[in-house]
XYZ file of C-alpha atoms in Angstrom:
184
model
C 120.743 38.942 143.544
C 118.450 36.669 145.433
C 115.388 38.527 146.447
C 111.983 37.686 147.999
C 109.242 38.871 145.758
C 108.088 41.207 148.566
C 111.528 42.810 148.507
C 111.094 44.167 144.604
C 110.012 47.515 145.824
C 113.029 47.895 148.002
C 114.468 51.491 147.073
C 117.909 50.358 147.381
C 117.398 47.827 144.515
C 118.795 49.341 141.284
C 117.305 48.681 137.908
C 120.490 46.614 137.010
C 119.518 44.354 139.988
C 116.155 43.615 138.581
C 117.651 42.849 135.355
C 119.966 40.681 136.728
C 117.124 38.628 138.622
C 115.188 38.310 135.444
C 118.013 37.427 133.325
C 119.002 34.623 135.783
C 115.707 33.230 135.813
C 115.326 33.338 132.045
C 118.559 31.727 131.389
C 117.932 29.100 133.876
C 114.640 28.167 132.049
C 116.518 28.434 128.790
C 119.209 25.828 130.038
C 116.721 23.358 131.580
C 114.740 23.643 128.235
C 118.092 22.217 126.762
C 116.901 18.596 127.640
C 113.543 18.627 125.683
C 115.367 20.676 122.950
C 118.011 17.913 122.542
C 115.309 15.213 122.620
C 113.437 17.162 119.863
C 116.512 17.545 117.929
C 117.744 13.750 118.450
C 114.315 12.388 116.977
C 114.276 15.139 114.296
C 117.999 13.932 113.246
C 117.066 10.304 113.527
C 114.069 10.824 111.187
C 116.260 12.364 108.802
C 118.903 9.698 108.957
C 116.377 6.756 108.779
C 114.945 8.165 105.568
C 118.643 8.518 103.929
C 119.158 5.005 105.228
C 115.883 3.756 103.396
C 116.598 5.901 100.409
C 120.447 4.516 99.881
C 119.208 0.996 100.567
C 116.878 1.243 97.536
C 119.302 3.155 95.342
C 122.289 1.116 96.114
C 123.380 -2.540 95.484
C 126.645 -4.467 95.721
C 128.705 -5.539 92.640
C 131.567 -7.806 92.306
C 134.373 -6.168 90.383
C 137.848 -7.422 89.561
C 141.018 -5.237 90.265
C 142.509 -3.865 86.849
C 146.114 -3.474 88.325
C 147.977 -4.886 91.371
C 147.278 -2.670 94.499
C 150.390 -2.005 96.647
C 150.520 -2.824 100.387
C 151.645 0.403 102.509
C 152.527 -0.001 106.330
C 149.327 1.028 108.159
C 147.228 1.709 105.155
C 144.329 -0.974 104.775
C 142.519 0.737 102.132
C 143.125 2.619 99.074
C 141.788 3.701 95.702
C 142.303 1.475 92.658
C 140.840 0.905 89.303
C 138.170 -1.937 89.153
C 136.099 -3.352 86.294
C 132.707 -5.118 86.092
C 130.121 -6.196 83.876
C 126.380 -5.056 84.626
C 123.263 -5.195 82.462
C 125.540 -6.357 79.285
C 127.808 -3.402 79.634
C 131.562 -3.233 80.582
C 132.164 -0.611 83.294
C 135.630 0.999 84.531
C 135.976 3.127 87.730
C 138.023 3.934 90.545
C 136.937 2.419 94.073
C 138.102 2.065 97.357
C 139.451 -1.540 97.846
C 141.752 -3.276 100.319
C 145.614 -2.887 100.026
C 147.741 -5.552 98.857
C 145.507 -7.205 96.322
C 146.428 -8.740 92.763
C 145.251 -7.630 89.475
C 142.074 -9.848 88.672
C 141.058 -10.151 92.506
C 137.398 -9.980 93.147
C 136.262 -7.021 95.400
C 132.777 -6.183 96.181
C 131.737 -2.555 95.594
C 128.672 -0.579 95.630
C 126.950 1.270 92.473
C 123.818 3.242 92.242
C 120.971 2.727 89.472
C 123.381 4.228 86.907
C 126.331 2.080 87.563
C 128.149 4.971 89.351
C 130.518 3.845 92.253
C 128.905 4.939 95.505
C 129.703 4.278 99.140
C 128.139 1.497 100.874
C 124.826 2.550 102.471
C 124.571 3.671 105.827
C 123.223 1.254 108.406
C 120.668 1.879 111.024
C 123.577 2.283 113.607
C 124.937 4.910 111.940
C 121.452 6.669 112.089
C 121.063 6.169 115.664
C 124.875 7.402 116.063
C 124.356 10.737 114.290
C 121.249 11.117 116.154
C 122.556 10.748 119.636
C 125.728 13.041 118.585
C 123.267 15.753 117.600
C 121.258 15.287 120.990
C 124.399 15.147 122.958
C 125.644 18.297 121.182
C 122.219 20.127 121.920
C 122.158 19.175 125.536
C 125.617 20.330 125.924
C 125.562 23.520 123.930
C 122.242 24.958 125.399
C 123.382 25.253 128.888
C 126.878 26.163 128.031
C 125.457 29.219 125.821
C 122.845 29.796 128.704
C 126.116 29.998 131.077
C 128.042 32.230 128.652
C 125.207 34.565 128.235
C 124.774 34.757 132.008
C 128.627 35.702 132.436
C 128.465 38.189 129.542
C 125.114 39.814 131.147
C 127.312 39.933 134.459
C 130.287 41.517 133.093
C 128.246 44.193 131.417
C 126.130 44.785 134.271
C 129.009 45.122 136.549
C 130.882 47.565 134.236
C 127.560 49.747 134.171
C 127.375 49.421 137.990
C 131.012 50.473 138.521
C 130.865 53.063 136.016
C 127.851 54.689 137.953
C 129.820 53.914 141.223
C 133.075 55.880 139.765
C 130.842 58.746 138.691
C 129.309 59.032 141.896
C 132.580 58.720 143.803
C 134.009 61.896 141.504
C 131.222 63.857 142.944
C 131.271 62.784 146.700
C 135.153 62.299 147.087
C 136.062 66.160 147.262
C 133.457 66.684 149.855
C 134.579 63.711 152.101
C 138.342 64.755 151.728
C 138.052 68.534 151.516
C 139.748 68.456 148.565
C 139.195 70.558 145.572
C 138.765 68.793 142.266
C 141.682 69.348 139.890
């Protein structure tokens, strides 16, 4: 209900009308507050992802390995897991890694390993950090107003149920006097 502040003392204004007025203003502020919240979330996620990118860049390095066996070609599949072997720090290593399909045994492939010579995914780049941060900000800027709207609709539903129940109870008292019927 849209009421001028001077009309707040209106005797016809119910407590549910006042609650609706305050809920509307509060949820509007929360919905608008979603923009700064989205910026804060985006910046926090970007900082975290940038830290992960830096850590992965120092902990992981590329190694050239050779395929142990032929990798079959399959329609629509560009990569698959296969056994690879490499030598680093004077030790031979054998592991499974994601490699291009259709390669022959002995073909050199680039894999990424950590400091303990375990096969790991290629480190994330700065573009991925920006994409994750932008996605988090977009989700936040969308979710906050959406949740505010859902809360508003739920509040209206509950207030209207309460109002209709009150009107029904009042009508049950007044209706017999109007129609001159006796209550059953």
